mmCIF file of C-alpha atoms in Angstrom:
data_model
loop_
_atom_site.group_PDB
_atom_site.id
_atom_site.type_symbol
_atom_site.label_atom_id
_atom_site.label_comp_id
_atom_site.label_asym_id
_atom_site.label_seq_id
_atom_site.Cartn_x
_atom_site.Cartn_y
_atom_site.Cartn_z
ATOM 1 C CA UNK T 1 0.000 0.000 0.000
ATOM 2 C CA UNK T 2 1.205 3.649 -1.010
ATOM 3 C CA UNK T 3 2.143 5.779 1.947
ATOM 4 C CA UNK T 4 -0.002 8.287 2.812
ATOM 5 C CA UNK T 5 0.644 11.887 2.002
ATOM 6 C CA UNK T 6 -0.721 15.619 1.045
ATOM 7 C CA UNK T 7 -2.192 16.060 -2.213
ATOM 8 C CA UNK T 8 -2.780 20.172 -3.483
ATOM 9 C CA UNK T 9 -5.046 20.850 -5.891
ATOM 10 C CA UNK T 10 -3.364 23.410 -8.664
ATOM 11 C CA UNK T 11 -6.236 26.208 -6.985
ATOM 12 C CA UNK T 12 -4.715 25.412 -3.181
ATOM 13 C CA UNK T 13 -1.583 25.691 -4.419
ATOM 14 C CA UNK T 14 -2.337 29.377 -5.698
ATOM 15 C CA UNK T 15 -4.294 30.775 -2.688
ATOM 16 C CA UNK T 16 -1.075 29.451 -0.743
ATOM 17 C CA UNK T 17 1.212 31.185 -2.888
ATOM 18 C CA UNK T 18 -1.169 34.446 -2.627
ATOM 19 C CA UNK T 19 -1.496 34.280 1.461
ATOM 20 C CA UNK T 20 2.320 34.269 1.437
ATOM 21 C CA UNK T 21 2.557 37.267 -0.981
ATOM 22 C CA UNK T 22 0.269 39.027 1.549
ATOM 23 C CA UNK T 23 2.023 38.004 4.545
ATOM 24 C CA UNK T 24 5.893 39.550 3.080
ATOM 25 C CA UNK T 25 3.748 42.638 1.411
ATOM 26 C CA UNK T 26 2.469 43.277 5.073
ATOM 27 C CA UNK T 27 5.767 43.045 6.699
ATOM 28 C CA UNK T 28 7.849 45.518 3.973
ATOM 29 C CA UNK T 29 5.102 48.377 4.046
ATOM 30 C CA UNK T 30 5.209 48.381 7.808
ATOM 31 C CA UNK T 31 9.225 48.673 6.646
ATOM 32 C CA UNK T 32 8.880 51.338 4.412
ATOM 33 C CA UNK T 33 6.241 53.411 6.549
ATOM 34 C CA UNK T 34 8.911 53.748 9.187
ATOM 35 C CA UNK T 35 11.938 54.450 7.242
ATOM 36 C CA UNK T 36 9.832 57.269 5.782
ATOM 37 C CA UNK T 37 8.481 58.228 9.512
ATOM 38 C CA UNK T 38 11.547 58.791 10.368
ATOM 39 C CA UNK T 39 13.136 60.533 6.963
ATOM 40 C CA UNK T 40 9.800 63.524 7.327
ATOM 41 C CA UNK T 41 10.660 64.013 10.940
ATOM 42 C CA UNK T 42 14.331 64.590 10.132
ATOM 43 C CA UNK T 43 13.479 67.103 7.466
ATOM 44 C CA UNK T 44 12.476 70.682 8.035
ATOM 45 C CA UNK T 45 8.700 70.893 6.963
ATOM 46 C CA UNK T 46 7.948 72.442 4.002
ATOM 47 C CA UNK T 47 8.032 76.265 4.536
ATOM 48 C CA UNK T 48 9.033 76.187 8.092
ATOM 49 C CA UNK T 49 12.829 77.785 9.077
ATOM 50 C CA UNK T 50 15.410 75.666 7.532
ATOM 51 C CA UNK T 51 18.237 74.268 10.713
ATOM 52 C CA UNK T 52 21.025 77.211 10.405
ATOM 53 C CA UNK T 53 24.285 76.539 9.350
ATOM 54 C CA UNK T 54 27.558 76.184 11.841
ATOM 55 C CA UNK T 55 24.638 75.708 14.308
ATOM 56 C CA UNK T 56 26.359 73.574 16.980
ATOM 57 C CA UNK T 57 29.970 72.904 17.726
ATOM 58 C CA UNK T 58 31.451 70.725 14.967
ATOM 59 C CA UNK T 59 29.159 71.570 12.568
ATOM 60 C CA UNK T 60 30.470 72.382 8.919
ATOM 61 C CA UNK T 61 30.089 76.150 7.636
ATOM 62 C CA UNK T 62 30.118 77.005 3.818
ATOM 63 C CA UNK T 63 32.373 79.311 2.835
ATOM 64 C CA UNK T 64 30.533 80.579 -0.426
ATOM 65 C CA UNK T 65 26.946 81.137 2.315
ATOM 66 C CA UNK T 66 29.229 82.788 4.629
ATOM 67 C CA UNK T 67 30.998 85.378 1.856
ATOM 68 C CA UNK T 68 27.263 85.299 0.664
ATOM 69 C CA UNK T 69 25.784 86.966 4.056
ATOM 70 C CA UNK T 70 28.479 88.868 5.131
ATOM 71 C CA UNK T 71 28.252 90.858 1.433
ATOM 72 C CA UNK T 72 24.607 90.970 2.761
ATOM 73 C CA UNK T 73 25.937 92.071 6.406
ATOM 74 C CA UNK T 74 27.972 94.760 4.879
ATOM 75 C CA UNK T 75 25.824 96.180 2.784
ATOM 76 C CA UNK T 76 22.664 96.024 5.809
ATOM 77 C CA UNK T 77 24.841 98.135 7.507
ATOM 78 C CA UNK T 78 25.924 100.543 5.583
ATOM 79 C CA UNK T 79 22.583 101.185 4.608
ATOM 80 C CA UNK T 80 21.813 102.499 8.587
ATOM 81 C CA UNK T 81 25.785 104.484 8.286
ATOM 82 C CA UNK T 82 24.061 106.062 5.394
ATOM 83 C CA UNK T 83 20.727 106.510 7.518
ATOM 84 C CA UNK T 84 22.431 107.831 10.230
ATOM 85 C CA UNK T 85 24.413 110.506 8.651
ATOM 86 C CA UNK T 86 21.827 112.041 6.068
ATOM 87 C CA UNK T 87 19.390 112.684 9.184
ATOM 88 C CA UNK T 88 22.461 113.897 10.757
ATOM 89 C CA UNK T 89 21.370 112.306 14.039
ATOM 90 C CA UNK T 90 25.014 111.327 14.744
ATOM 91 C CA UNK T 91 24.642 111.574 18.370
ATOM 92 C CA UNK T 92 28.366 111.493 18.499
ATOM 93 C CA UNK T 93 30.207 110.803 22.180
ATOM 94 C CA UNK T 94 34.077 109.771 23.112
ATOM 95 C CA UNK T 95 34.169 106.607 24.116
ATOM 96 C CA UNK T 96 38.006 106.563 24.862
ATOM 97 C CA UNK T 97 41.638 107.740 23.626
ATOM 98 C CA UNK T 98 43.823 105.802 21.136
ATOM 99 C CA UNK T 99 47.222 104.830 22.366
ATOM 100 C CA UNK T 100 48.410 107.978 20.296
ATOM 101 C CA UNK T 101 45.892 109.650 22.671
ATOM 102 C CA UNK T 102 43.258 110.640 20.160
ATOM 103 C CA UNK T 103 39.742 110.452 21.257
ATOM 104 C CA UNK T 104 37.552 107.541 19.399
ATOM 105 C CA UNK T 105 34.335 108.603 18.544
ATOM 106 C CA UNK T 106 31.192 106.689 18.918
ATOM 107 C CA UNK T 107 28.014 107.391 16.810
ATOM 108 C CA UNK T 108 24.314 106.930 16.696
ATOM 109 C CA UNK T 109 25.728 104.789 13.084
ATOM 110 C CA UNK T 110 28.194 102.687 14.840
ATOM 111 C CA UNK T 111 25.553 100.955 16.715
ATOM 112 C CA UNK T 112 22.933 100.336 14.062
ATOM 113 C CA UNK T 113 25.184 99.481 11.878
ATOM 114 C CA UNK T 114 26.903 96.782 14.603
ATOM 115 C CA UNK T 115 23.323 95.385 15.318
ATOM 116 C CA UNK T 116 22.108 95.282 12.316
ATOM 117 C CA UNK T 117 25.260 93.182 10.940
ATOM 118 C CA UNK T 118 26.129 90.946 14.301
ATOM 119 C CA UNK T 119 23.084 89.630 14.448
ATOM 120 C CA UNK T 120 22.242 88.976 10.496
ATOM 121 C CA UNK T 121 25.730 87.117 10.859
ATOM 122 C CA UNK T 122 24.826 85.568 14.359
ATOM 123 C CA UNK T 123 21.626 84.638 12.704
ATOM 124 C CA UNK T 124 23.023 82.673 10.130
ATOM 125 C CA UNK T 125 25.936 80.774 11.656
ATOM 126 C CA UNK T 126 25.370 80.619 15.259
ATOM 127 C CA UNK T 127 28.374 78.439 15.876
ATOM 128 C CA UNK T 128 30.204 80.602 14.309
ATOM 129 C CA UNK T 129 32.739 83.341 16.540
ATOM 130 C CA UNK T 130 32.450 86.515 15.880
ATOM 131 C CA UNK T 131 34.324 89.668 17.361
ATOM 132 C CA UNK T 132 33.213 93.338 16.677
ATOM 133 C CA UNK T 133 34.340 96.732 17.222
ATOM 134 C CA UNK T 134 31.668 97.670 18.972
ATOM 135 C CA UNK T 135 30.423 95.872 21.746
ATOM 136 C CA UNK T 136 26.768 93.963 21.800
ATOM 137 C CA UNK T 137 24.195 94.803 23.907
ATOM 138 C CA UNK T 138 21.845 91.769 24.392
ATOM 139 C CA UNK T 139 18.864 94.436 25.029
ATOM 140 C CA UNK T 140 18.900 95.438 21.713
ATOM 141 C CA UNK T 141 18.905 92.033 20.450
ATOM 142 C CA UNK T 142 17.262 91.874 16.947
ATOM 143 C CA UNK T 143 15.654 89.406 14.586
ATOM 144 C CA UNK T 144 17.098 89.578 11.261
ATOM 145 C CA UNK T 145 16.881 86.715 8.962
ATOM 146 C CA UNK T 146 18.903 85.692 5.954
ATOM 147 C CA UNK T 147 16.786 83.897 2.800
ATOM 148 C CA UNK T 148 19.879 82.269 1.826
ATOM 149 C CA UNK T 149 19.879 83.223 -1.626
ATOM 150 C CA UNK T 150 23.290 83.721 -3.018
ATOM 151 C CA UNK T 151 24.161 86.279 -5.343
ATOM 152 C CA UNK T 152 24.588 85.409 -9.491
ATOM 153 C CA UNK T 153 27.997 86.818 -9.004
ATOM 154 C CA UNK T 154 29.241 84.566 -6.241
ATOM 155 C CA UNK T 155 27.417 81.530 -7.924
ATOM 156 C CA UNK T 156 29.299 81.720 -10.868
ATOM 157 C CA UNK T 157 32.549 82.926 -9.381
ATOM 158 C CA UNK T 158 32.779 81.120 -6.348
ATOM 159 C CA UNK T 159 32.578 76.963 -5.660
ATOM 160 C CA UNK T 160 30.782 75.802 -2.195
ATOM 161 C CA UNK T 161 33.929 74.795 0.464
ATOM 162 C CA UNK T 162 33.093 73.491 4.191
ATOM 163 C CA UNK T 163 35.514 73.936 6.538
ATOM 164 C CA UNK T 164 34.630 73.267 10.260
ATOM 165 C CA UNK T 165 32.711 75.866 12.482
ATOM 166 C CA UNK T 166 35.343 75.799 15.091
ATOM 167 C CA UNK T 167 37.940 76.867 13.185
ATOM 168 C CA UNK T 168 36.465 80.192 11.818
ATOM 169 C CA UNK T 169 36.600 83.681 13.468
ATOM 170 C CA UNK T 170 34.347 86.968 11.827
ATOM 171 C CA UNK T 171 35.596 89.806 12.375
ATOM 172 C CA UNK T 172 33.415 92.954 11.504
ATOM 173 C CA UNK T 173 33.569 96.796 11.464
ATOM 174 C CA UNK T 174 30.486 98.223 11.337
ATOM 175 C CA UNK T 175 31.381 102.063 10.544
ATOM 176 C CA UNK T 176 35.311 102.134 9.750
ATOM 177 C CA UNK T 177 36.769 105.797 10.009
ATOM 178 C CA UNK T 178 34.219 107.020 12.194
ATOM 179 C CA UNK T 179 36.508 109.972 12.896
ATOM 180 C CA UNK T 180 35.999 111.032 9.241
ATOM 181 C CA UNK T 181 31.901 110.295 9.520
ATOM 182 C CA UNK T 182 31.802 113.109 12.462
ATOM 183 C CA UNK T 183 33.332 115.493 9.845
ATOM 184 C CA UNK T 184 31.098 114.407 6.659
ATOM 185 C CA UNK T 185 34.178 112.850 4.829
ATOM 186 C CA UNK T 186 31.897 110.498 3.875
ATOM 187 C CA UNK T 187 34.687 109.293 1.218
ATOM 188 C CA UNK T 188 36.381 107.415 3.823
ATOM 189 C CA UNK T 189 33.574 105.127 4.917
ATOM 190 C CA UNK T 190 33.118 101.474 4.854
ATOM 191 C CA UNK T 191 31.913 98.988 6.646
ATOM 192 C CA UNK T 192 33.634 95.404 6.069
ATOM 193 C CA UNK T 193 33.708 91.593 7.353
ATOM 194 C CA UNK T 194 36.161 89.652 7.151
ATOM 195 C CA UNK T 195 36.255 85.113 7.930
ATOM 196 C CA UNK T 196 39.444 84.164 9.075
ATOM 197 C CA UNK T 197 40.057 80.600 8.973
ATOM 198 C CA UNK T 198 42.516 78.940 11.442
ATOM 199 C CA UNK T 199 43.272 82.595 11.942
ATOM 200 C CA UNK T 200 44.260 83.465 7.922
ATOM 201 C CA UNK T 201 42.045 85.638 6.585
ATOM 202 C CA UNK T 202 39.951 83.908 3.602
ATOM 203 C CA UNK T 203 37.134 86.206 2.896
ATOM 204 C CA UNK T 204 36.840 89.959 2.958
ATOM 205 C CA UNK T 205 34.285 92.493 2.483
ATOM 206 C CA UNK T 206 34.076 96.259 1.905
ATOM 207 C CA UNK T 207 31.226 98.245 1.456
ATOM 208 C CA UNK T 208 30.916 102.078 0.914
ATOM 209 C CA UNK T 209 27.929 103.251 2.123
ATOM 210 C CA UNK T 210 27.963 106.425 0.270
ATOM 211 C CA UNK T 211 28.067 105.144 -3.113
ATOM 212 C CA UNK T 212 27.113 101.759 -2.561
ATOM 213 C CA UNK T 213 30.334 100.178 -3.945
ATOM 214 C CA UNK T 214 31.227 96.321 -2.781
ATOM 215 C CA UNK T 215 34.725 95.069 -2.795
ATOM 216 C CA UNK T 216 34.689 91.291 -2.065
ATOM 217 C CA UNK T 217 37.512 88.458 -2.480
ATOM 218 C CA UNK T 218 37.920 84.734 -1.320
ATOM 219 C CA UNK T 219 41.288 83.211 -1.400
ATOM 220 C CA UNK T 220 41.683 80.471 -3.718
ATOM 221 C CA UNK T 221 38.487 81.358 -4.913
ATOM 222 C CA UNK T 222 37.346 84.516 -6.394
ATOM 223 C CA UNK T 223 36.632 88.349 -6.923
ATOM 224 C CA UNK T 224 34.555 91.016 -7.966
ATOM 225 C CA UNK T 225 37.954 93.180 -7.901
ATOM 226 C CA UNK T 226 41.356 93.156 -9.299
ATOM 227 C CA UNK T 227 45.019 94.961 -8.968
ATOM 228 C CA UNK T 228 45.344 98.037 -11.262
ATOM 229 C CA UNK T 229 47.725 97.172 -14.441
ATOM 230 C CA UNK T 230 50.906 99.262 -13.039
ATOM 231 C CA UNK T 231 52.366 100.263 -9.922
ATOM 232 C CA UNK T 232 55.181 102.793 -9.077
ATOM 233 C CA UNK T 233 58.506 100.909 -6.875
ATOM 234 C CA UNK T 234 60.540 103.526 -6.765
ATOM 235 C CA UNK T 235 59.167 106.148 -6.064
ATOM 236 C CA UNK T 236 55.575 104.984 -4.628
ATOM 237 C CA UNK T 237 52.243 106.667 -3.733
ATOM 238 C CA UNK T 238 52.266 106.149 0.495
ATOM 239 C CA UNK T 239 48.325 106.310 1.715
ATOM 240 C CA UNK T 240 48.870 106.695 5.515
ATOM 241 C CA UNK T 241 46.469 107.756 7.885
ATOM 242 C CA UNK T 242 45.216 111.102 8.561
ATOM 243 C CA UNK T 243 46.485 111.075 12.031
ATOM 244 C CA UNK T 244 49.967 110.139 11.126
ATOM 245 C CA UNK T 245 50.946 110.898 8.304
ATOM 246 C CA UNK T 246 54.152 113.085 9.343
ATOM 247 C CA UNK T 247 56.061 110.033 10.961
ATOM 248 C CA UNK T 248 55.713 108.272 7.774
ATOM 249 C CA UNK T 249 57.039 111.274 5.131
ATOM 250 C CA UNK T 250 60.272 111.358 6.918
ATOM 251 C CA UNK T 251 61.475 108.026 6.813
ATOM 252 C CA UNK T 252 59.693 107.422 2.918
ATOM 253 C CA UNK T 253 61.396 110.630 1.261
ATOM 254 C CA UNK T 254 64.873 109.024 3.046
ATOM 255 C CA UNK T 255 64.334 105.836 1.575
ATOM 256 C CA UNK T 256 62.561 106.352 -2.066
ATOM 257 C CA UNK T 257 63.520 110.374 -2.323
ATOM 258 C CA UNK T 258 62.225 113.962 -2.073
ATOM 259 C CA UNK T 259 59.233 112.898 -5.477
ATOM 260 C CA UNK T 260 57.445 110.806 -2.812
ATOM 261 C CA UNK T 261 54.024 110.963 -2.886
ATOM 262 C CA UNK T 262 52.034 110.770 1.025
ATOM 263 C CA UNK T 263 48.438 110.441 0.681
ATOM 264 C CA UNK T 264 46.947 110.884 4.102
ATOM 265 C CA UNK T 265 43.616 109.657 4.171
ATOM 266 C CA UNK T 266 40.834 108.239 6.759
ATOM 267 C CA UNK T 267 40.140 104.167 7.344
ATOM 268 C CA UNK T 268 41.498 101.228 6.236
ATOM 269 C CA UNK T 269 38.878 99.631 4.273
ATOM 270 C CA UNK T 270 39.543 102.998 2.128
ATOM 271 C CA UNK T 271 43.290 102.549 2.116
ATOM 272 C CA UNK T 272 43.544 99.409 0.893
ATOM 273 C CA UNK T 273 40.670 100.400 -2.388
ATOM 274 C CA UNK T 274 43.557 102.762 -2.853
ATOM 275 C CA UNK T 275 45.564 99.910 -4.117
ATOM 276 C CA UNK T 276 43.194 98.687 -6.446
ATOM 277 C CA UNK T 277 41.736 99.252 -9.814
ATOM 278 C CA UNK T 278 38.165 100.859 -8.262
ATOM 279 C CA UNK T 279 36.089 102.438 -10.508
ATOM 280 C CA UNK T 280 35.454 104.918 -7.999
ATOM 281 C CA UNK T 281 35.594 109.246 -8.618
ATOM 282 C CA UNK T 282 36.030 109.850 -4.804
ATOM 283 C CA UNK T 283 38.680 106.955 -4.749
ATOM 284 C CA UNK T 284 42.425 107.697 -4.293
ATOM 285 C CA UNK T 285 45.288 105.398 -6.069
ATOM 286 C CA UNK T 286 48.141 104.188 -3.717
ATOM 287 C CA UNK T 287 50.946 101.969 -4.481
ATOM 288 C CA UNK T 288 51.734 101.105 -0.718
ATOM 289 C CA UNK T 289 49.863 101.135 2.325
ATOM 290 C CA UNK T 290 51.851 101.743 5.693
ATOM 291 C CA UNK T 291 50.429 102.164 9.051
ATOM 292 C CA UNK T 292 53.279 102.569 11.609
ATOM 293 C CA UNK T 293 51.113 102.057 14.606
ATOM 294 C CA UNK T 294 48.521 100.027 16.955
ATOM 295 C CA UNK T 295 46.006 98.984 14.780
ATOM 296 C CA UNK T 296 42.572 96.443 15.889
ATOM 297 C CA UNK T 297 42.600 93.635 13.894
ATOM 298 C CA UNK T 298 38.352 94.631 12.360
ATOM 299 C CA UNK T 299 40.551 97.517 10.650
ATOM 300 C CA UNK T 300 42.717 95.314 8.747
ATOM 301 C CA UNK T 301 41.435 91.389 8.481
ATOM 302 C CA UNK T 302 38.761 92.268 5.438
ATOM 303 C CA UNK T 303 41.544 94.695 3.341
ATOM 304 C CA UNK T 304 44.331 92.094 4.104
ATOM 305 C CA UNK T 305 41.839 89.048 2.435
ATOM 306 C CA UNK T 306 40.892 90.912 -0.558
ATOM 307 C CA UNK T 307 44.803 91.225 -0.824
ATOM 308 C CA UNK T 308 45.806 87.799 -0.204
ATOM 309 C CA UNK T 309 43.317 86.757 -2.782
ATOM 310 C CA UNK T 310 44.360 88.911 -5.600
ATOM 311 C CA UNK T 311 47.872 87.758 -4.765
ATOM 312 C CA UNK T 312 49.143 90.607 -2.688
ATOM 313 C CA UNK T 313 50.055 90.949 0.730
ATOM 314 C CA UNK T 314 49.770 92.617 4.421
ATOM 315 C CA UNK T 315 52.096 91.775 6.952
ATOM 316 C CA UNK T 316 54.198 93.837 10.129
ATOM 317 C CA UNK T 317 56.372 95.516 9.297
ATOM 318 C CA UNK T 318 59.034 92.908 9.695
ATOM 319 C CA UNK T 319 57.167 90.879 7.103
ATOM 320 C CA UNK T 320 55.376 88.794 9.961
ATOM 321 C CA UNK T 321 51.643 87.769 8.558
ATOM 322 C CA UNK T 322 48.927 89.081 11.303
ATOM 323 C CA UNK T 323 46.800 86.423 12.508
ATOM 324 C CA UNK T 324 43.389 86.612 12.922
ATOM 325 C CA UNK T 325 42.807 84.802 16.679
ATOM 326 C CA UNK T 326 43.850 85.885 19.796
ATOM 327 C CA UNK T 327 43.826 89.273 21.126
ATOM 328 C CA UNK T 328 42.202 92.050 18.959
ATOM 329 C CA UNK T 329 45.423 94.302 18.206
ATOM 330 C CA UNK T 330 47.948 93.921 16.060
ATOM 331 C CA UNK T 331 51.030 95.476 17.496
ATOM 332 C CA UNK T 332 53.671 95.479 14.623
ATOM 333 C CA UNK T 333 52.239 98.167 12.116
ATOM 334 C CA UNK T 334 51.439 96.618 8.534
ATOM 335 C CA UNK T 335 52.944 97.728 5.120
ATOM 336 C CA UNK T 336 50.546 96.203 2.529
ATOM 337 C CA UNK T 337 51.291 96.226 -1.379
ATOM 338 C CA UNK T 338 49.829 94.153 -4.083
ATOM 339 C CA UNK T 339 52.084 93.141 -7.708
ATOM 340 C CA UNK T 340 55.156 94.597 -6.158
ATOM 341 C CA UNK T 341 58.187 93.249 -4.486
ATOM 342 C CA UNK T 342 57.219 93.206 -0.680
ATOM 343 C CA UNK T 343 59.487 91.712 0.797
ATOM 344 C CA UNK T 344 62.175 94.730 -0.713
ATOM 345 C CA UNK T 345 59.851 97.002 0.689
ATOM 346 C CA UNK T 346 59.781 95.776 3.759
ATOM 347 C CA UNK T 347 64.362 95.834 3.848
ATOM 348 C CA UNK T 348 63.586 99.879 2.501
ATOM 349 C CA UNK T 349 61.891 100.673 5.699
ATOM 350 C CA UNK T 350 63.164 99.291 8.498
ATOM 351 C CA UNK T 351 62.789 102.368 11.010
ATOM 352 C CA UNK T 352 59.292 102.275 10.851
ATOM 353 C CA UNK T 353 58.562 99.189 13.083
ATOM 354 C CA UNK T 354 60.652 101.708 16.029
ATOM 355 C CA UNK T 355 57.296 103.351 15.735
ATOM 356 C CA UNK T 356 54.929 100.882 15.807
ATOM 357 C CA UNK T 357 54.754 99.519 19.444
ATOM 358 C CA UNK T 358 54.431 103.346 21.133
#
């Protein structure tokens, strides 16, 4: 006798087959109902505020957003500078001496201007360290928002680079040559940022409020600005500042001769547009820029990037590059020049860094 055993009819067979189907179909959509659970609740929903870059400590920041909003910064600022001084509302105080014992002004623009940019920056990047000239009053803390659009210009000049949050420093000057404001040069104004990175200055920024003129550079990157076509070695245009300029014309007719030009003028941010091809009316040319004394390190970091990244340079006047962490001051003067020999400037003029530490 045959042993027994289980016969399926070819119908069985198929509603097993089916029940199976149903049983794995069940299983995977539960699968794929969490996975995508979780991928919605890790997203920003649609139209809500998108999780800011550099927003925690060892987060990644994007160097072509940050040059993006601190173009935007610049500009936000100078736009209450501007404000400020046409409704001549100035409100101008003293809010200390310089080491040469000049008084430093403070205006009505200074603080705007340092709101208004600190926080768009802050804003953006909250990981990110930032050090201004003017000091931040929590108070007055303000809302303002960045779309994160980037301009055409930096989109088709400029590649996205992410370099960790921790290792960037912004420094900002929200009213450079305030001195100058006071007195309605308004030639001399800027406001600027500038990203240092590791303490080398990357990006710069500066903005004229007056005539709404942008500078901006990234090294190894790009520009909306370039060198003129010719500069004068041996006997060079000297911008110096206002305040100053006498120490410098001694020791530059010595070295390069009595057809030296000085060219005292007000800020930094202006000085070093003096060394560049600006297609500005109210814009002095320069061939070198020399500052014999104490300078803060918001004066310089932005001009000293746009030179870097056109291939020029800033240093002490011992040649020394400034770095961009640490203490706010730079104590060794600078002497900056751009498609010239620097480093035969800086053997011309030694007597100058005597200077620089009083």
């Amino acid at each position: 006798m045959a042993p027994m055993g289980i016969r399926l009819s070819p119908l069985g067979m198929a509603v097993f087959c089916l029940l199976g189907l149903g049983v794995l179909y069940h299983l995977y959509s539960g699968f794929l109902a969490g996975r995508f659970a979780f991928f919605m609740l890790s997203e920003p929903a649609a139209g809500g505020p998108e999780t800011p870059r550099g927003s925690a400590p060892g987060g990644a920041v994007d160097l072509r957003e940050l040059l993006a909003v601190s173009v935007l910064a610049a500009v936000r600022g100078g736009e209450e500078v501007k404000r400020v001084r046409e409704g001549n509302v100035l409100n101008a105080k003293a809010k200390g001496k310089t080491r040469e014992g000049a008084e430093e002004q403070l205006t009505t623009g200074d603080l705007l201007s340092n709101r208004r940019m600190f926080y768009l920056l802050k804003g953006a990047f909250p990981a990110v360290q930032i050090n201004s000239e003017e000091r931040v009053d929590t108070a007055d803390q303000e809302t303002v928002s960045w779309d994160r659009s980037i301009p055409e210009d930096i989109k088709q000049k400029i590649q996205p680079k992410e370099v960790p949050a921790e290792s960037v420093t912004v420094w900002i000057d929200p009213l450079d040559a305030t001195q100058e404001y006071t007195e309605d040069l308004r030639q001399y104004v800027t406001t600027m940022v500038c990203v240092a990175v590791n303490g080398k200055p990357v990006i710069g920024v500066i903005h004229k409020p007056f005539s709404s003129y942008t500078a901006w550079a990234m090294v190894d990157g790009g520009s909306n600005v370039k060198a003129r076509s010719s500069y004068n070695e041996k006997t060079p245009r000297i911008i110096v500042s206002r305040s100053h300029a006498g120490k410098v014309e001694q020791v530059a007719r010595q070295t390069f001769g009595n057809k030296t030009v000085i060219i005292p003028a007000g800020g930094a941010g202006y000085k070093v547009l003096a060394l560049l091809d600006v297609p500005e009316k109210n814009q002095e040319e320069a061939d070198v820029y020399i500052h014999v004394t104490y300078i803060k390190k918001w004066d310089i970091c932005a001009g000293n990037a746009v030179l870097r990244a056109l291939g020029g340079h800033m240093t002490t006047l011992t040649g020394e590059e400034i770095s961009y962490t640490g203490s706010d001051g730079n104590e060794g003067g600078l002497i900056a020049s751009i498609n010239m020999n620097h480093k035969a400037l800086i053997e011309k003029l030694p007597d100058l860094e005597k200077t620089s530490h009083k």
